[in-house]
Coordinates of C-alpha atoms and ligand atoms in Angstrom, one line a residue:
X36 CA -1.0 -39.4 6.6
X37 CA -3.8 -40.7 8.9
X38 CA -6.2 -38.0 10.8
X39 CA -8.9 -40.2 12.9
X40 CA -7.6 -41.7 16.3
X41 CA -9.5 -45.2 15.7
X42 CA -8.3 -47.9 13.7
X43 CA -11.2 -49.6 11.3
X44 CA -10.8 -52.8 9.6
X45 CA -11.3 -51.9 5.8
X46 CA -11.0 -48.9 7.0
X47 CA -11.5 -46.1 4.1
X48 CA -9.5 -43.7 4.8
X49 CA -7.8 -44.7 1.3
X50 CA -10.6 -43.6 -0.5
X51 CA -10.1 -39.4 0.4
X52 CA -8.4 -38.7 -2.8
X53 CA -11.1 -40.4 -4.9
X54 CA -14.2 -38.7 -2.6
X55 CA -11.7 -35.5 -3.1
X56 CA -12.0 -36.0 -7.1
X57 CA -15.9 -36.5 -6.7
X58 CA -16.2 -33.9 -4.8
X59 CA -14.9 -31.4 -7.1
X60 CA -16.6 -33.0 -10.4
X61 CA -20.4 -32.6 -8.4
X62 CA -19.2 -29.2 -7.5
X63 CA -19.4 -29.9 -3.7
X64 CA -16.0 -27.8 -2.8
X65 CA -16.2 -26.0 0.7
X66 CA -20.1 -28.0 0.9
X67 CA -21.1 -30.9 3.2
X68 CA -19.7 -34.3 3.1
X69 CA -22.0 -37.0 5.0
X70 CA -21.0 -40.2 6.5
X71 CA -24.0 -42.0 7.8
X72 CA -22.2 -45.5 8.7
X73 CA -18.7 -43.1 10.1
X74 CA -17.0 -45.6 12.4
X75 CA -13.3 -44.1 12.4
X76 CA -14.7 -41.6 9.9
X77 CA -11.1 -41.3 7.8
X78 CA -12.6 -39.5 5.0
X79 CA -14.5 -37.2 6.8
X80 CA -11.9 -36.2 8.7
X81 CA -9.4 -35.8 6.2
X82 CA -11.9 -33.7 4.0
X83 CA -12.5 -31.3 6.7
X84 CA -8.9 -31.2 7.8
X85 CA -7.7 -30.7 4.6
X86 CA -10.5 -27.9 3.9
X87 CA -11.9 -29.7 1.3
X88 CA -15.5 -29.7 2.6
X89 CA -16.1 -26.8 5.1
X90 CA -18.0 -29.1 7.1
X91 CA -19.0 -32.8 8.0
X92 CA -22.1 -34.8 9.6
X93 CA -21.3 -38.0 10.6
X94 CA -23.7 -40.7 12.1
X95 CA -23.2 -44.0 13.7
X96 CA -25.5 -46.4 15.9
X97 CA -23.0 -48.0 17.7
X98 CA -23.1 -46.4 21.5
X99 CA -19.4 -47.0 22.2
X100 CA -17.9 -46.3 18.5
X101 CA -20.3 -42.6 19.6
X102 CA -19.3 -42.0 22.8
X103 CA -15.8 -42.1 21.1
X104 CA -16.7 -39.0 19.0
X105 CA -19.0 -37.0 21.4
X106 CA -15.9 -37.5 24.2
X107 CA -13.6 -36.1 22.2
X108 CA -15.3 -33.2 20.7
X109 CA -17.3 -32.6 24.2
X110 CA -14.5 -33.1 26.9
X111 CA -11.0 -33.2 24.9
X112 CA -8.2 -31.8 27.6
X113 CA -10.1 -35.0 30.2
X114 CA -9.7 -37.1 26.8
X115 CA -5.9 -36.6 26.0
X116 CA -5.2 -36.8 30.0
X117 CA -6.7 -40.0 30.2
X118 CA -5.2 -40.8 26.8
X119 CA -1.3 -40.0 28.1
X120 CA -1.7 -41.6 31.7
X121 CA -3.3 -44.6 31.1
X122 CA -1.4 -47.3 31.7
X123 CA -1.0 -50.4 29.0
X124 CA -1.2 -53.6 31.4
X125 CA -2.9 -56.6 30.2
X126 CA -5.2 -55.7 33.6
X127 CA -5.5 -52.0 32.3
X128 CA -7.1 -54.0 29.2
X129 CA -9.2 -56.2 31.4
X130 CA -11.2 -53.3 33.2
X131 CA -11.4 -50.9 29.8
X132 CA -13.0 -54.6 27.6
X133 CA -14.7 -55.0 30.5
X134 CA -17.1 -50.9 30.3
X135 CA -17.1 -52.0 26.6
X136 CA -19.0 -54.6 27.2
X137 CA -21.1 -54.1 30.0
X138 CA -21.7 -50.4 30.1
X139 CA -23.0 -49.9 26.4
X140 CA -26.4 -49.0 26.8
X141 CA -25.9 -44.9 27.0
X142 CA -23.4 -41.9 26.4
X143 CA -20.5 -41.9 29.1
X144 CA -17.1 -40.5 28.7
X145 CA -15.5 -43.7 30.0
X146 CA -17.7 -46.0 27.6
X147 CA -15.7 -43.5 24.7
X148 CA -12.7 -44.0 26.1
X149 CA -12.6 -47.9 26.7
X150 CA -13.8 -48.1 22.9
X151 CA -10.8 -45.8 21.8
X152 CA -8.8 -48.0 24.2
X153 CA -10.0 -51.5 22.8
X154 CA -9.8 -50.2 19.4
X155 CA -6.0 -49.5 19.8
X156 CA -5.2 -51.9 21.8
X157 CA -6.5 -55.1 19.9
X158 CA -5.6 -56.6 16.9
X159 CA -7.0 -55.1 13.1
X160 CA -9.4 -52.4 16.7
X161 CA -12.0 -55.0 16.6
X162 CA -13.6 -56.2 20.3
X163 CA -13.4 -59.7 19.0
X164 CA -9.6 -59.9 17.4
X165 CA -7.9 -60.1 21.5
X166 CA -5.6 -58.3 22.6
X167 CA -2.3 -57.7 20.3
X168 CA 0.7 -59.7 21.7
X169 CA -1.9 -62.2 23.5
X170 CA -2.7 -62.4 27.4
X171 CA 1.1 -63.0 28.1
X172 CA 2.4 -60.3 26.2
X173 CA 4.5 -62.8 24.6
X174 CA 3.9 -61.7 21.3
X175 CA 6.6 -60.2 18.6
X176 CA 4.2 -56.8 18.9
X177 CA 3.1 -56.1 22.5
X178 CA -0.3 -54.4 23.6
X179 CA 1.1 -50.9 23.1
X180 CA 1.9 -51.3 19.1
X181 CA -0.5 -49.1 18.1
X182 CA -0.3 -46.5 20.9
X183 CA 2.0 -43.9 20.5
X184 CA 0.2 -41.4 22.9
X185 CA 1.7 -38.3 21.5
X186 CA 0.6 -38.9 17.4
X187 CA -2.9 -39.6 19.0
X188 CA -2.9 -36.7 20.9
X189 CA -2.6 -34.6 18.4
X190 CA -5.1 -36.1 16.0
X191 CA -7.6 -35.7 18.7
X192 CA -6.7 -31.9 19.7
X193 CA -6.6 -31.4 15.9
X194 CA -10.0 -32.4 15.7
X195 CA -11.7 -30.9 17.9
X196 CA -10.2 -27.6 17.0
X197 CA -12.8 -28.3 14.0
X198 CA -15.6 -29.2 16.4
X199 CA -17.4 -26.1 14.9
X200 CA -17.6 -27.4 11.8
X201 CA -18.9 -31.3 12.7
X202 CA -22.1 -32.8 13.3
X203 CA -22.2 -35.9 15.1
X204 CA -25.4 -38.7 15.4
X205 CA -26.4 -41.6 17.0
X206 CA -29.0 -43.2 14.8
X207 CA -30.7 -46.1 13.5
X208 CA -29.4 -45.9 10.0
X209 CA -33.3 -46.1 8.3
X210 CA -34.1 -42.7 10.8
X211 CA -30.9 -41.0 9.7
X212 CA -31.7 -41.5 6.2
X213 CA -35.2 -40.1 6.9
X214 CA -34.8 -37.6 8.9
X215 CA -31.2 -36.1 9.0
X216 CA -30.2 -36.4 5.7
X217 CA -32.1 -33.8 4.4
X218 CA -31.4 -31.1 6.6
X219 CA -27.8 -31.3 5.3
X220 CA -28.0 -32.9 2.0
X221 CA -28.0 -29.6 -0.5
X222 CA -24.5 -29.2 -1.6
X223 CA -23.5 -32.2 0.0
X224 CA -21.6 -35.9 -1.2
X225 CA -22.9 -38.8 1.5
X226 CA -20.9 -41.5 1.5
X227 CA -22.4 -44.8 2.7
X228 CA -19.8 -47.7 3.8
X229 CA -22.2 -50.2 5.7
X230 CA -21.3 -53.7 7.3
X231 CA -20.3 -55.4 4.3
X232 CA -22.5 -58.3 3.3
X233 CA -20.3 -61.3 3.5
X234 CA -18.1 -60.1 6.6
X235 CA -20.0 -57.5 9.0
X236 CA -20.6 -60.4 11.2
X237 CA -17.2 -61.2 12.4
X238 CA -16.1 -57.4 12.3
X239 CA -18.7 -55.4 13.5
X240 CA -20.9 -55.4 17.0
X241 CA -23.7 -54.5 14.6
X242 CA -24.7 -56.9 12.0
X243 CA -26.9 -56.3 8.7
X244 CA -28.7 -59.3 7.4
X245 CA -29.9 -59.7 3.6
X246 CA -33.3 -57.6 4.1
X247 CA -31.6 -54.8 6.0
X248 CA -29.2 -54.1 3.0
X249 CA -32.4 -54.1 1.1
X250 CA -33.7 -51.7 3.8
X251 CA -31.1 -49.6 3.4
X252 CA -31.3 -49.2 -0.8
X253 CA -35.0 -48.5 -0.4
X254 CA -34.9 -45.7 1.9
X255 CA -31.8 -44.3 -0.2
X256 CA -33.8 -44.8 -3.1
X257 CA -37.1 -42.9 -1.3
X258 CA -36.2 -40.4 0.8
X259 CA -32.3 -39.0 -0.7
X260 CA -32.4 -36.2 -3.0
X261 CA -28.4 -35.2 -3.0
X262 CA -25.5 -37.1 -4.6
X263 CA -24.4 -40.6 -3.3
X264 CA -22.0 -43.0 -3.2
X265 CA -22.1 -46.1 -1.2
X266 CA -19.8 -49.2 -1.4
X267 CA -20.0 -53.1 -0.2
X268 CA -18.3 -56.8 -1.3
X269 CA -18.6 -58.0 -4.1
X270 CA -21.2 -60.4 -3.5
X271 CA -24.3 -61.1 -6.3
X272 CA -27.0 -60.3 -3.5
X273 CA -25.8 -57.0 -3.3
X274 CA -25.1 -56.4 -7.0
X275 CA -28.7 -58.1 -7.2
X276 CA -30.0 -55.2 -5.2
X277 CA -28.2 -52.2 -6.9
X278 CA -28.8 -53.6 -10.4
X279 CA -29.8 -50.8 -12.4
X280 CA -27.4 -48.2 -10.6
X281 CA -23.7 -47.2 -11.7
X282 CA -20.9 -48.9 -10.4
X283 CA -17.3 -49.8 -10.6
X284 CA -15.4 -52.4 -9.0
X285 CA -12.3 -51.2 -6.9
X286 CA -9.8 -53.0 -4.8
X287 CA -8.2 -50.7 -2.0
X288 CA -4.7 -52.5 -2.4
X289 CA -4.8 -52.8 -6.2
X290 CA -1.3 -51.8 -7.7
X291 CA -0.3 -52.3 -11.0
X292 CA 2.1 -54.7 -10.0
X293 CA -0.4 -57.1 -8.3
X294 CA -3.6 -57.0 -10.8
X295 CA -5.7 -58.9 -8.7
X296 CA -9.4 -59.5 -8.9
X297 CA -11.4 -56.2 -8.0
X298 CA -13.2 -57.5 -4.9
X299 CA -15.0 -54.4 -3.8
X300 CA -18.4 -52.6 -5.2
X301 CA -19.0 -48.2 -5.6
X302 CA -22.4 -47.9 -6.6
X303 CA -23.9 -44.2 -7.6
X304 CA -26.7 -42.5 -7.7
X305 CA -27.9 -42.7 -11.0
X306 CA -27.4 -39.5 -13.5
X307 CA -24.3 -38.4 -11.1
X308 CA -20.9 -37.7 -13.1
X309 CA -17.9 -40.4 -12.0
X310 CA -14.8 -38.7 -12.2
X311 CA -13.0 -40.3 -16.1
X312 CA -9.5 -39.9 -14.7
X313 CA -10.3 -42.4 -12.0
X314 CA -11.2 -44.7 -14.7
X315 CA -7.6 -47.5 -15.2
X316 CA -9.6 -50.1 -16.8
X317 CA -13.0 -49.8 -17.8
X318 CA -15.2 -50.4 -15.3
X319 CA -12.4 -50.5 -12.6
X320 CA -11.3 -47.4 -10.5
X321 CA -7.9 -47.2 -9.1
X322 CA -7.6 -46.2 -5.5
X323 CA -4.3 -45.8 -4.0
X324 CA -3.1 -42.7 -6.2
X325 CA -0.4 -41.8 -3.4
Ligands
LIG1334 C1 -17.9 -50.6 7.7 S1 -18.1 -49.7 9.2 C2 -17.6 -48.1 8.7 C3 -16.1 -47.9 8.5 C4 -15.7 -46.5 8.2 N1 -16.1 -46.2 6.9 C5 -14.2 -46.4 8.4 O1 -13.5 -46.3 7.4 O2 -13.8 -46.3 9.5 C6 -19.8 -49.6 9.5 C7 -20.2 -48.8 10.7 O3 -21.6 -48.8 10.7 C8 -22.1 -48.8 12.1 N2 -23.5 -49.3 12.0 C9 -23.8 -50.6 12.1 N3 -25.2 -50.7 12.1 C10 -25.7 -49.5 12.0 C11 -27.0 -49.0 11.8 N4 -28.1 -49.7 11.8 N5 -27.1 -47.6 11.7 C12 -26.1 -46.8 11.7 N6 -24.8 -47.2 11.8 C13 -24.6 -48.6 11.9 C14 -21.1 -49.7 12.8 O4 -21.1 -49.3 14.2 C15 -19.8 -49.4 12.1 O5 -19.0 -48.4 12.8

């Protein structure tokens, strides 16, 4: 079952039944679950959907990925009209790529739209994987693949039913930590998913560099009180900077069938209980439980 509208390569969404388990060992049922970095904000959703957290506050700097979420929750009926009579042409594509890129700079209900439209129309919803089926449409899947109108209709009227019960930001991640955090953070999991180390650059309009990820654990480390989670590649910088912390390596796909090498990192704040039953292997946590 998927609940947000956009498409996110790595996308978590995944990881709900494992943020569910937290949730319930820290005691956070019905509480607050934080996503600072939300992009398509799977978990989030989920959790609220699924009334596992009565509400959620998700953040994310990106103007367009933003817009997405205030033009839904701000103007839905203009949202699914636009959403069911838009037509999927490769110029269609053209004149939507064309807001993303030029009109970034502020909120507008068209800049949330062409990032919804990029997002579904390209391949893994990144700006820089081209349109799916190529400029010809010549492709085995064609432009409109991942754009059944009617499911995404839904998932947006469904969420905004909820718009009650979510808080949405546009911050720099070090003033998010700072200053919104806290107002939210008592009875509350956040769950940090930057640009990974190794591959935010191809993926991601935003890019984190070595001292920014250190940026990042220093502010978590100095200004949040309530429990944590955050997760990134496995790559020795970043175990380098979360050295002393709990962690666990996990691999989305991992199956029993296919034991292959753990290539992702969850680490905690320290002191915070980690769910046993998630435990496989020592030190390994598997994800898909559906
Ligand atoms: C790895 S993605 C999150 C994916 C999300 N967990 C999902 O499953 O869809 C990272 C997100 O962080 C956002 N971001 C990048 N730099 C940021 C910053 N400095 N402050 C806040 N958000 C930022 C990006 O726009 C992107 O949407």
């Amino acid at each position: 079952m998927f609940y947000s509208p956009l498409r996110y390569p790595g996308g978590k969404g995944k990881l709900a039944p494992f943020m569910e388990l937290m949730i319930d060992e820290l005691g956070h049922r019905g509480g607050t679950y934080i996503e600072p970095f939300a992009g398509g904000a799977g978990i989030a959703i989920e959790l609220l959907e699924r009334n596992v957290v009565g509400q959620i506050v998700i953040n994310d700097y990106d103007k367009g990925v933003w817009s997405f979420w205030k033009a839904i929750l701000s103007e839905t009926d203009r949202f699914v009209e636009c959403l069911n009579n838009v037509p999927l042409t490769v110029e269609e594509w053209n004149r939507q790529r064309k807001i993303c890129l030029t009109q970034n700079k502020k909120y507008s209900f068209q800049l949330g739209f062409a990032t919804f439209y990029m997002n579904r129309t390209n391949r893994s919803g990144i700006i820089k994987g081209g349109i799916i089926g190529g400029l010809n449409q010549t492709g085995n899947w064609k432009m409109d693949a991942r754009f059944n109108q009617e499911e995404l209709s839904q998932r947006i009227t469904n969420i905004a039913a909820r718009k009650g019960d979510i808080k949405l930001y546009n911050k720099e991640i070090g003033s998010f930590i700072k200053t919104y955090i806290p107002k939210y953070e008592e009875n509350a999991l956040i769950y940090f998913d930057p640009p990974y180390f190794g591959k935010g650059k191809q993926l991601y309009m935003n890019f984190f560099n070595l001292k920014d990820h250190e940026r990042i654990e220093a502010a978590i480390r100095n200004s949040v009180n309530g429990d944590w989670i955050i997760t990134y590649d496995d790559a020795p910088e970043i175990a380098h900077i979360y050295d002393g912390y709990s962690v666990r390596k996990f691999d989305l796909n991992y199956s029993v069938a296919n034991k292959r090498r753990a290539s992702e990192l969850m680490f905690f704040k320290n002191g915070i209980a980690i769910p046993s039953n998630m435990l496989l292997e020592e030190n390994r946590i598997a994800i898909n439980l559906r």
